[in-house]
PDB file of C-alpha atoms in Angstrom:
ATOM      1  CA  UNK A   7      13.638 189.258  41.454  1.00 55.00           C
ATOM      2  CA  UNK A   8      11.872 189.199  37.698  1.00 69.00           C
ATOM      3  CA  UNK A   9       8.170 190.301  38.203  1.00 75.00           C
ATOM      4  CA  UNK A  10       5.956 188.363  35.580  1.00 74.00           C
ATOM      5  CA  UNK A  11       2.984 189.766  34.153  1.00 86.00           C
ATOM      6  CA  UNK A  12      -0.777 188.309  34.325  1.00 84.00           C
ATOM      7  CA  UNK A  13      -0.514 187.148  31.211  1.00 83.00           C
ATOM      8  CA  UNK A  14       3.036 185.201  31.681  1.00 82.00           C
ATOM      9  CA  UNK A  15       1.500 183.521  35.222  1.00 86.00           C
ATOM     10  CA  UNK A  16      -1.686 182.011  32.345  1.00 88.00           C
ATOM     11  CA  UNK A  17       0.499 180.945  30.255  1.00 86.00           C
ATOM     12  CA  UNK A  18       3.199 178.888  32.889  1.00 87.00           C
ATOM     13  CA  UNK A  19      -0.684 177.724  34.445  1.00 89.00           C
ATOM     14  CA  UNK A  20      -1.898 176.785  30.957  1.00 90.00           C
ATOM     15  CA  UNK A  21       1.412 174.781  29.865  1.00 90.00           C
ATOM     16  CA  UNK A  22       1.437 173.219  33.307  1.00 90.00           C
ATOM     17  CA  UNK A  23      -2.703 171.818  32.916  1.00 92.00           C
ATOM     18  CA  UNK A  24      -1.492 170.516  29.002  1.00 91.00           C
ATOM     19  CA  UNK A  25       1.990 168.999  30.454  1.00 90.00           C
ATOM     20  CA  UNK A  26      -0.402 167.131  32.879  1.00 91.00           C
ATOM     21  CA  UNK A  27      -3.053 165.875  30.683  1.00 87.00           C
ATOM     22  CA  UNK A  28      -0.737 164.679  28.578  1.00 86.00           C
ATOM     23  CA  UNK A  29       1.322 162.253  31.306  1.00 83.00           C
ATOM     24  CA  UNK A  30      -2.186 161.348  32.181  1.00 80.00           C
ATOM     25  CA  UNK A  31      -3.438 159.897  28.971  1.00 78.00           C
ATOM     26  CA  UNK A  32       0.117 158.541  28.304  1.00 79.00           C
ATOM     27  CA  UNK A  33      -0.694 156.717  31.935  1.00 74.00           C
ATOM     28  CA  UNK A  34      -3.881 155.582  30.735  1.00 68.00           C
ATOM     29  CA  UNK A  35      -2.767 153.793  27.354  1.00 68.00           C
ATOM     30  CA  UNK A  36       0.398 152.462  28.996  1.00 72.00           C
ATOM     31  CA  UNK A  37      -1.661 150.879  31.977  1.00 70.00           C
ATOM     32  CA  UNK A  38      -4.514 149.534  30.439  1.00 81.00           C
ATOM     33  CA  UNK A  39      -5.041 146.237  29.925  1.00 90.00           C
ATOM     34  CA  UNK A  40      -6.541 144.463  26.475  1.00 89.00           C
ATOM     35  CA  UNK A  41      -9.112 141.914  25.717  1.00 90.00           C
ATOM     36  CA  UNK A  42      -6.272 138.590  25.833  1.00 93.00           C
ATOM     37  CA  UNK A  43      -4.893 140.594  29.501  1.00 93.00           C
ATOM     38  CA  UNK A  44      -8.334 140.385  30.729  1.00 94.00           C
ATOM     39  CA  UNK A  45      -9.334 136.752  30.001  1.00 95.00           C
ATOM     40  CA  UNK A  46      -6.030 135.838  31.297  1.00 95.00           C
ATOM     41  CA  UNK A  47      -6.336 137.537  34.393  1.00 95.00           C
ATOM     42  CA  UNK A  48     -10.486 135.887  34.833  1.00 96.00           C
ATOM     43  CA  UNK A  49      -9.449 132.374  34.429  1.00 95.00           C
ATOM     44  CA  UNK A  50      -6.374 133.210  36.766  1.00 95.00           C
ATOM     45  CA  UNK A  51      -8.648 134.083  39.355  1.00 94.00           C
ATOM     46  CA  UNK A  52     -11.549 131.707  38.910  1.00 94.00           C
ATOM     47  CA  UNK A  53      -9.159 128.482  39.015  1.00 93.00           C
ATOM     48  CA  UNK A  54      -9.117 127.918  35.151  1.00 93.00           C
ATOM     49  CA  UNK A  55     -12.180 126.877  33.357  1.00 93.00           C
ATOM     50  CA  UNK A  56     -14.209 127.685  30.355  1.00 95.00           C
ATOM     51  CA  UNK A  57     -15.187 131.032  29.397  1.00 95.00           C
ATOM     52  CA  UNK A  58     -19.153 130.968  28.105  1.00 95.00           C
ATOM     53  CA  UNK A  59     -19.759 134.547  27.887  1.00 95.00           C
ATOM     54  CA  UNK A  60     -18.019 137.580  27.210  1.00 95.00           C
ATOM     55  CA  UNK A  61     -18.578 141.129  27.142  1.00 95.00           C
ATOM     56  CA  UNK A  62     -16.623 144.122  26.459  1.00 93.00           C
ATOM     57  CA  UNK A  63     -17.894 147.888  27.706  1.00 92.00           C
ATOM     58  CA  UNK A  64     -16.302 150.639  26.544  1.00 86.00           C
ATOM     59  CA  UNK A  65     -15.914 153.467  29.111  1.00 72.00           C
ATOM     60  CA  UNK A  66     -13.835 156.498  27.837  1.00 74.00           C
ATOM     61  CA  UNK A  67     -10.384 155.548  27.047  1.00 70.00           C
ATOM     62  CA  UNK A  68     -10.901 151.989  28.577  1.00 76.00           C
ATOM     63  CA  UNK A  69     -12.273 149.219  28.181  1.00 87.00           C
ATOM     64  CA  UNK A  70     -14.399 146.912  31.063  1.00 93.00           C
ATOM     65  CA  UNK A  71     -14.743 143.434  30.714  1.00 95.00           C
ATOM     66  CA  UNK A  72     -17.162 140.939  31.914  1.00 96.00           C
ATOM     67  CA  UNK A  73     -17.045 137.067  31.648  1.00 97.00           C
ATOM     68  CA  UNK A  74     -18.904 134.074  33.183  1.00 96.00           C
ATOM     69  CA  UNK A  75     -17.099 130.671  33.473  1.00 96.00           C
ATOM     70  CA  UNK A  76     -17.399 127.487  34.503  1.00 95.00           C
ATOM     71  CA  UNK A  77     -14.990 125.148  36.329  1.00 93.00           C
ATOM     72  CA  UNK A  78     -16.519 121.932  37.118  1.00 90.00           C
ATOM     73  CA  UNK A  79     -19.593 122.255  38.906  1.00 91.00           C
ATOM     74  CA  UNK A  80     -18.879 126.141  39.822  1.00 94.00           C
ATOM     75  CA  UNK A  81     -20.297 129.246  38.064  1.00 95.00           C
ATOM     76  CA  UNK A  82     -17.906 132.782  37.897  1.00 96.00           C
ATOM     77  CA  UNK A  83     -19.749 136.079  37.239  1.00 96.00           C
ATOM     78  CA  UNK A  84     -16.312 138.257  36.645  1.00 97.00           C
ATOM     79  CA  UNK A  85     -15.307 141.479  36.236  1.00 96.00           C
ATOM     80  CA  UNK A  86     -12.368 143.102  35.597  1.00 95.00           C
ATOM     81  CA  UNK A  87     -11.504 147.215  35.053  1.00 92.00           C
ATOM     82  CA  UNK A  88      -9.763 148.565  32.320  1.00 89.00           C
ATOM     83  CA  UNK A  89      -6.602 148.282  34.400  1.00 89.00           C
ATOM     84  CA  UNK A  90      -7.010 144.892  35.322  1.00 91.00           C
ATOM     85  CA  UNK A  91      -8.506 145.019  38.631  1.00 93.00           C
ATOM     86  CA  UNK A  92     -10.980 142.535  39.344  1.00 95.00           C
ATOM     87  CA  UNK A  93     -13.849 145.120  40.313  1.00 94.00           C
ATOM     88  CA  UNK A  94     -16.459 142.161  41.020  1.00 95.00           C
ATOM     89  CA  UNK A  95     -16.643 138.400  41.743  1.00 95.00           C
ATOM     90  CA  UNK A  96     -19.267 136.407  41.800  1.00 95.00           C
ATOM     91  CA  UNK A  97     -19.535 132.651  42.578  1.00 94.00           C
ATOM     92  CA  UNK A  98     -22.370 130.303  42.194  1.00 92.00           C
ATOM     93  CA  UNK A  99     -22.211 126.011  42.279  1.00 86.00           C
ATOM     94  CA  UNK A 100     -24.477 123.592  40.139  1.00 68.00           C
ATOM     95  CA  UNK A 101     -24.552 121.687  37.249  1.00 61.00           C
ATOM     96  CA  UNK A 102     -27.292 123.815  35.885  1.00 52.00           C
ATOM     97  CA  UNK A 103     -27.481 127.477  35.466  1.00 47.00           C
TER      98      UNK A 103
END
């Protein structure tokens, strides 16, 4: 059996943590989901409607994105993750707001 040195086991440890970090960003850029995703996804979930507000925050390598829409005489407080999981739904009815 091949005995490795100290130095040998840091580098198979180091190439191992930049091999990983690597498949994890590629995850991250391949997953996310873009502004046109997002809305898609909001109005899929609310029923359809009109989006009135929009607003995109950026957290790291993602984005979050946060609409309100009406359909009809209902109000949708939305939000949706950078990976397009609706994180937060909030409904309200009335003609006024």
């Amino acid at each position: 059996m091949k005995k490795f040195s100290v130095a040998g086991i840091i580098g198979i440890v180091a190439g191992a943590v930049v091999v990983l970090a690597i498949i994890g960003f590629i995850a991250v850029v391949v997953l996310r989901v873009d502004a046109a995703e997002a809305q898609s996804i909001a109005l899929t979930q609310t029923g359809g409607g009109e989006i009135v507000s929009q607003e995109i925050s950026n957290e790291g390598l993602w984005n979050e994105y946060s609409y309100t829409i009406v359909n009809g005489n209902n109000w949708y407080d939305i939000e949706i993750s950078g990976f397009g999981q609706v994180t937060e739904l909030e409904q309200s009815a009335g003609p006024v707001r």
